[in-house]
PDB file of C-alpha atoms in Angstrom:
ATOM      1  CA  UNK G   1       0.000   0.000   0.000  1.00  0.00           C
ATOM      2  CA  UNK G   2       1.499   3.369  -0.848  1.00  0.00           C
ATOM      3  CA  UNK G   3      -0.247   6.725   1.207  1.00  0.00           C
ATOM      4  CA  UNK G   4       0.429  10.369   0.165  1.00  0.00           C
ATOM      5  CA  UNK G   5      -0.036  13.109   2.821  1.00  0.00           C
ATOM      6  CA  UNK G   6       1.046  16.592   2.930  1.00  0.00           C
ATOM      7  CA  UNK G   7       2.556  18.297   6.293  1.00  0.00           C
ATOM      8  CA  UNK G   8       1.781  21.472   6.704  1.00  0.00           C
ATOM      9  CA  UNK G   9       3.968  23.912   8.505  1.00  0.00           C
ATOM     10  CA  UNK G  10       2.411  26.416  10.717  1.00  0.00           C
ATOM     11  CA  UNK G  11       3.685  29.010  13.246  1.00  0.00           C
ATOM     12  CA  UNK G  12       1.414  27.682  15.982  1.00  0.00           C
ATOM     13  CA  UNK G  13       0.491  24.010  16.022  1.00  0.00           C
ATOM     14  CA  UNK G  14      -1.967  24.605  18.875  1.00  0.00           C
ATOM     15  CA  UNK G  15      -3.558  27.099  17.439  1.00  0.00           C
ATOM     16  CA  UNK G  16      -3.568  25.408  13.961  1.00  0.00           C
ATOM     17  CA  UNK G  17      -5.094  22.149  15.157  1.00  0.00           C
ATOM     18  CA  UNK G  18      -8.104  24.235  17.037  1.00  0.00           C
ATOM     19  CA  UNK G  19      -8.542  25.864  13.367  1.00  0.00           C
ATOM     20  CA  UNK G  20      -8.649  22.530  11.492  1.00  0.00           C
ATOM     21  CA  UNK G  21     -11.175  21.358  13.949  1.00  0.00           C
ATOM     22  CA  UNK G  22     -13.713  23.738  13.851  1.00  0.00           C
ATOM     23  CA  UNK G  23     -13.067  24.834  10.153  1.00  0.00           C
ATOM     24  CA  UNK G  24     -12.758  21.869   8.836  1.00  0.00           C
ATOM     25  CA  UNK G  25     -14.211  19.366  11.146  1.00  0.00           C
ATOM     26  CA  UNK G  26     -11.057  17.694  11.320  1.00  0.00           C
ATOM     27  CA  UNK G  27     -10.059  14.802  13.928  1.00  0.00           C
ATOM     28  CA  UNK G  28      -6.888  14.784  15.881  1.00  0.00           C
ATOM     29  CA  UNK G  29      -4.962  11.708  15.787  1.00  0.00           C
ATOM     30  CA  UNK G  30      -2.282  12.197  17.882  1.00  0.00           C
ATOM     31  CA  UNK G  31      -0.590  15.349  18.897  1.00  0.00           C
ATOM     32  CA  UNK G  32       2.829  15.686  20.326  1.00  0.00           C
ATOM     33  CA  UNK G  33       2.833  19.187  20.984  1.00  0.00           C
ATOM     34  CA  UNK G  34       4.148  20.770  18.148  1.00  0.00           C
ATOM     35  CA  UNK G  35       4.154  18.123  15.406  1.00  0.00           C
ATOM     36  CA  UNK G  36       0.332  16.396  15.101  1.00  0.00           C
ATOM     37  CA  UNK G  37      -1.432  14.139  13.218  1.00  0.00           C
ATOM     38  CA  UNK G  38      -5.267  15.264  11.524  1.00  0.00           C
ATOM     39  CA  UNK G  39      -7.705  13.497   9.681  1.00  0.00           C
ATOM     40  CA  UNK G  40     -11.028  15.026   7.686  1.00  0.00           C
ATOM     41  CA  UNK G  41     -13.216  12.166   7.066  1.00  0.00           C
ATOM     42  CA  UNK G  42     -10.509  10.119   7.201  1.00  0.00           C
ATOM     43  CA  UNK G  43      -8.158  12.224   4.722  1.00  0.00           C
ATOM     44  CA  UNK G  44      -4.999  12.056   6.855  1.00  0.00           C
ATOM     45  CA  UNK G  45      -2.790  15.386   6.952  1.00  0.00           C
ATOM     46  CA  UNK G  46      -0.155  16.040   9.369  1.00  0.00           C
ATOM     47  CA  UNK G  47       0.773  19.702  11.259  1.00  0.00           C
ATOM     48  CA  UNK G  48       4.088  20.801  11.954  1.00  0.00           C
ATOM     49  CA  UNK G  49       5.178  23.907  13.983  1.00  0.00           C
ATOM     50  CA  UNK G  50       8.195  26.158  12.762  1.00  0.00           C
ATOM     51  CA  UNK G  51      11.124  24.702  13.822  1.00  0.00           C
ATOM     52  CA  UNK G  52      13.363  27.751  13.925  1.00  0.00           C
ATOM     53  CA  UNK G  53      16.423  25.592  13.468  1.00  0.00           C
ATOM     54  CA  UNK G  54      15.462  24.368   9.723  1.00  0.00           C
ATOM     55  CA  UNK G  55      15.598  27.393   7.835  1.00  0.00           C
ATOM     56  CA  UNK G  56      14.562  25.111   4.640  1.00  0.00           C
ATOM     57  CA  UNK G  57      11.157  24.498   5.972  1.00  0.00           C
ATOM     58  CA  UNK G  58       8.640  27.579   6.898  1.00  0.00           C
ATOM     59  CA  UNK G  59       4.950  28.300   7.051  1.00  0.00           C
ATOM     60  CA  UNK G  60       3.435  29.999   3.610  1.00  0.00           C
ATOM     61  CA  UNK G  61       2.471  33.278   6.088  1.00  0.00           C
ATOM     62  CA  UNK G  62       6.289  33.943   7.286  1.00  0.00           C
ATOM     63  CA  UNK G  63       7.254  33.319   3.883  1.00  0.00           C
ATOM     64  CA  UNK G  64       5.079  35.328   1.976  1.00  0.00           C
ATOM     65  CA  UNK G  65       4.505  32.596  -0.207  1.00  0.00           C
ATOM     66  CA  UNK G  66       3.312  29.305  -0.739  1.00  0.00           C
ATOM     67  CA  UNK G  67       4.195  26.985  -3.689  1.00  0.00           C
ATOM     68  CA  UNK G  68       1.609  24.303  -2.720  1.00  0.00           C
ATOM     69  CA  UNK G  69      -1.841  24.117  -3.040  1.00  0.00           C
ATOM     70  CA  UNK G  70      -4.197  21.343  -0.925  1.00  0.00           C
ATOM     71  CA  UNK G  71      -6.873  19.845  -2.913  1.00  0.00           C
ATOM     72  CA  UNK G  72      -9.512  18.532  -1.632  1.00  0.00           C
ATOM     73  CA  UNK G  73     -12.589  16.187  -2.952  1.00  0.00           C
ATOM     74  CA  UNK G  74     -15.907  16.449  -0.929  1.00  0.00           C
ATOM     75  CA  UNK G  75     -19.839  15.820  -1.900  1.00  0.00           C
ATOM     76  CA  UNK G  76     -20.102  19.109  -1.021  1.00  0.00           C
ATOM     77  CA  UNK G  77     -17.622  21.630  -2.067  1.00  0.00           C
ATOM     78  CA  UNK G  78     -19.956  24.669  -1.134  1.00  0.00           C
ATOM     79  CA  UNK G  79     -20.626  24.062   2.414  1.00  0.00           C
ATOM     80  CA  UNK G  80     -16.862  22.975   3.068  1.00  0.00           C
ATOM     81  CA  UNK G  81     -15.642  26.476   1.825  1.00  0.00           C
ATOM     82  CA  UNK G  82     -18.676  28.639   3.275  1.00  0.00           C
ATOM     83  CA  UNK G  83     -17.469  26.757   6.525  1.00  0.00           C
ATOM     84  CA  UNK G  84     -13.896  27.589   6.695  1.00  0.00           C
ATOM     85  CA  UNK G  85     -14.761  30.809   4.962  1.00  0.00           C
ATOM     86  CA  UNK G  86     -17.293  31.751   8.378  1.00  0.00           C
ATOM     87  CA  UNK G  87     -14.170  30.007  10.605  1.00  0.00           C
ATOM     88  CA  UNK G  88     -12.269  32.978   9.066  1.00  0.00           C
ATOM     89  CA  UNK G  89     -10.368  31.690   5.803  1.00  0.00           C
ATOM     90  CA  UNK G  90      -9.962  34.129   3.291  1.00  0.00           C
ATOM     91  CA  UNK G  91     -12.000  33.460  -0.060  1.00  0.00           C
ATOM     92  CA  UNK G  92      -9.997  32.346  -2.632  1.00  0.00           C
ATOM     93  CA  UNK G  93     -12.005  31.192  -6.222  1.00  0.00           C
ATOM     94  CA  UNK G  94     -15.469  31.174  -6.061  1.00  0.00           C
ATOM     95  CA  UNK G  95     -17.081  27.621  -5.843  1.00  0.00           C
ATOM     96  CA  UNK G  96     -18.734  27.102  -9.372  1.00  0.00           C
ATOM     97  CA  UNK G  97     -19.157  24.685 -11.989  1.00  0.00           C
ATOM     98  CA  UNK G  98     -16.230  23.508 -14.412  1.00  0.00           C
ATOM     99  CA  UNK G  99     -16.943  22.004 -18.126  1.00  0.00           C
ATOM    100  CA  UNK G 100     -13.976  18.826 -18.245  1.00  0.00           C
ATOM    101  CA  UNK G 101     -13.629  16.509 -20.328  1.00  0.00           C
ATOM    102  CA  UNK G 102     -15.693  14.080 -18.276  1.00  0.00           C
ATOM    103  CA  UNK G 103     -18.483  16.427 -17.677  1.00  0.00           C
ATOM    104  CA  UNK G 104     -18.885  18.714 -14.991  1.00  0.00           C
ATOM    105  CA  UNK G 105     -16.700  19.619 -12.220  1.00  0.00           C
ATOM    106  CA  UNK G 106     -17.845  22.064  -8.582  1.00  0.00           C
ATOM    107  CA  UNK G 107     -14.873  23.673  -6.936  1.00  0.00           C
ATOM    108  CA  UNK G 108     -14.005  26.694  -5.533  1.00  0.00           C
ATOM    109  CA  UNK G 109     -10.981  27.312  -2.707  1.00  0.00           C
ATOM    110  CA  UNK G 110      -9.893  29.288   0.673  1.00  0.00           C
ATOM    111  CA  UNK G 111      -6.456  30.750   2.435  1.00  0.00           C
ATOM    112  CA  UNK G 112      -6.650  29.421   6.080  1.00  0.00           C
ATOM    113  CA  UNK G 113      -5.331  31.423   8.868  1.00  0.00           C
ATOM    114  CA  UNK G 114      -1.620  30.162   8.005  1.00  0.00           C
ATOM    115  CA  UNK G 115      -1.519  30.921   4.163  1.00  0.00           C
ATOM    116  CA  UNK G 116      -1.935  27.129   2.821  1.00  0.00           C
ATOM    117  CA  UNK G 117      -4.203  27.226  -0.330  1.00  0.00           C
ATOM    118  CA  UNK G 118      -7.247  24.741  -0.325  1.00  0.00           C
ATOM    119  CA  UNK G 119      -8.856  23.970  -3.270  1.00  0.00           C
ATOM    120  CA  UNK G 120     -12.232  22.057  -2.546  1.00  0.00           C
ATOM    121  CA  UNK G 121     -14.489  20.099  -5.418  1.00  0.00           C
ATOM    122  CA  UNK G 122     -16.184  17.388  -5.446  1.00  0.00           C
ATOM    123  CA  UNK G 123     -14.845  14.036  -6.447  1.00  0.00           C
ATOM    124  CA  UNK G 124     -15.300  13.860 -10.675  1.00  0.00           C
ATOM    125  CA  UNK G 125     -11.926  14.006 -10.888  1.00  0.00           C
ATOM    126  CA  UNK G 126     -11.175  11.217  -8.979  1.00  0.00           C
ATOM    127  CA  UNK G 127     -13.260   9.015 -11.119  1.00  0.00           C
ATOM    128  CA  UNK G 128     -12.433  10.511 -14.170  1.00  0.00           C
ATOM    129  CA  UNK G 129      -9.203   7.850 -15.598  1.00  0.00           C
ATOM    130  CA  UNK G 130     -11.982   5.462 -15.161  1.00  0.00           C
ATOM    131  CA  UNK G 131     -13.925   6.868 -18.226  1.00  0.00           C
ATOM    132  CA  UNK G 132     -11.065   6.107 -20.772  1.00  0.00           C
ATOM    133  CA  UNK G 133      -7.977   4.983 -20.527  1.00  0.00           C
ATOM    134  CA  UNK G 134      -4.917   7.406 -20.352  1.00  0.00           C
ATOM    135  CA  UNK G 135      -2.144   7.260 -22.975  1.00  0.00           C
ATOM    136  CA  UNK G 136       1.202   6.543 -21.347  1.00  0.00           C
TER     137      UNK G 136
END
C-alpha cells in the first residue's frame, strides 16, 4: 500500500489544530505538541510547527509565499468552503461549476489562517481515468 499526505507547517500548532477542527471538522490523531497528526473524514494530513532551526522548511504566512496548493474532494464543495470561509479563511475562487472533459466539475478554494491554499471540489476528478484509458 502506498499513502500520500502533505505536512503542513504552521507558526502555531496549537492554534492550527483548534482551526482545522472547527473549520474543517477535522479529527486529531495524535498530537505531540508541536508536530500532530489530523484526519477530515478520514483524509490524513499532518501539522508541523516552525522549527526555527530548519531554515529550509517555513509556514506559507512567514514566507510570503506558498508553492503548494491542498486539494480537496468532498460531496459538497460549497458548504466545506462557506465553513472555513465563516471560521475565518480568506476566499480564494469562487465555488462554481467547471466544463472537463468528463463532464462537470464544482470547486471553488480558501487561504486558512496560516496561508496554505485549499482547493475544494467534489470528487469527478477522482473518477475521471476510469472513463477512458490514459495514454502513457
Amino acid at each position: 500500500m502506498i499513502a500520500i499526505s502533505v505536512m503542513l507547517i504552521v507558526p502555531d500548532a496549537t492554534a492550527a489544530v483548534a482551526w482545522y477542527r472547527k473549520a474543517l471538522g477535522a479529527v486529531e490523531l495524535w498530537n505531540l505538541g508541536g508536530v500532530a497528526g489530523l484526519a477530515v473524514e478520514g483524509a490524513p494530513f499532518f501539522l508541523h510547527e516552525v522549527n526555527p532551526r530548519n531554515p529550509a522548511e517555513t509556514s506559507p504566512d512567514r514566507a510570503g509565499i506558498t508553492s503548494t496548493r491542498i486539494e480537496v474532494f468532498v460531496e459538497d464543495p460549497d458548504a466545506f468552503v462557506a465553513q472555513a470561509l465563516a471560521a475565518g479563511a480568506s476566499p480564494g475562487s469562487p465555488v462554481e461549476d467547471h466544463r472537463m472533459p468528463w463532464g462537470t466539475h464544482r470547486q471553488g478554494g480558501f487561504v486558512d489562517p496560516f496561508g496554505h491554499v485549499w482547493s475544494v471540489g467534489d470528487d469527478s476528478p477522482l473518477h475521471a481515468g476510469k472513463l477512458r484509458p490514459q495514454s502513457a
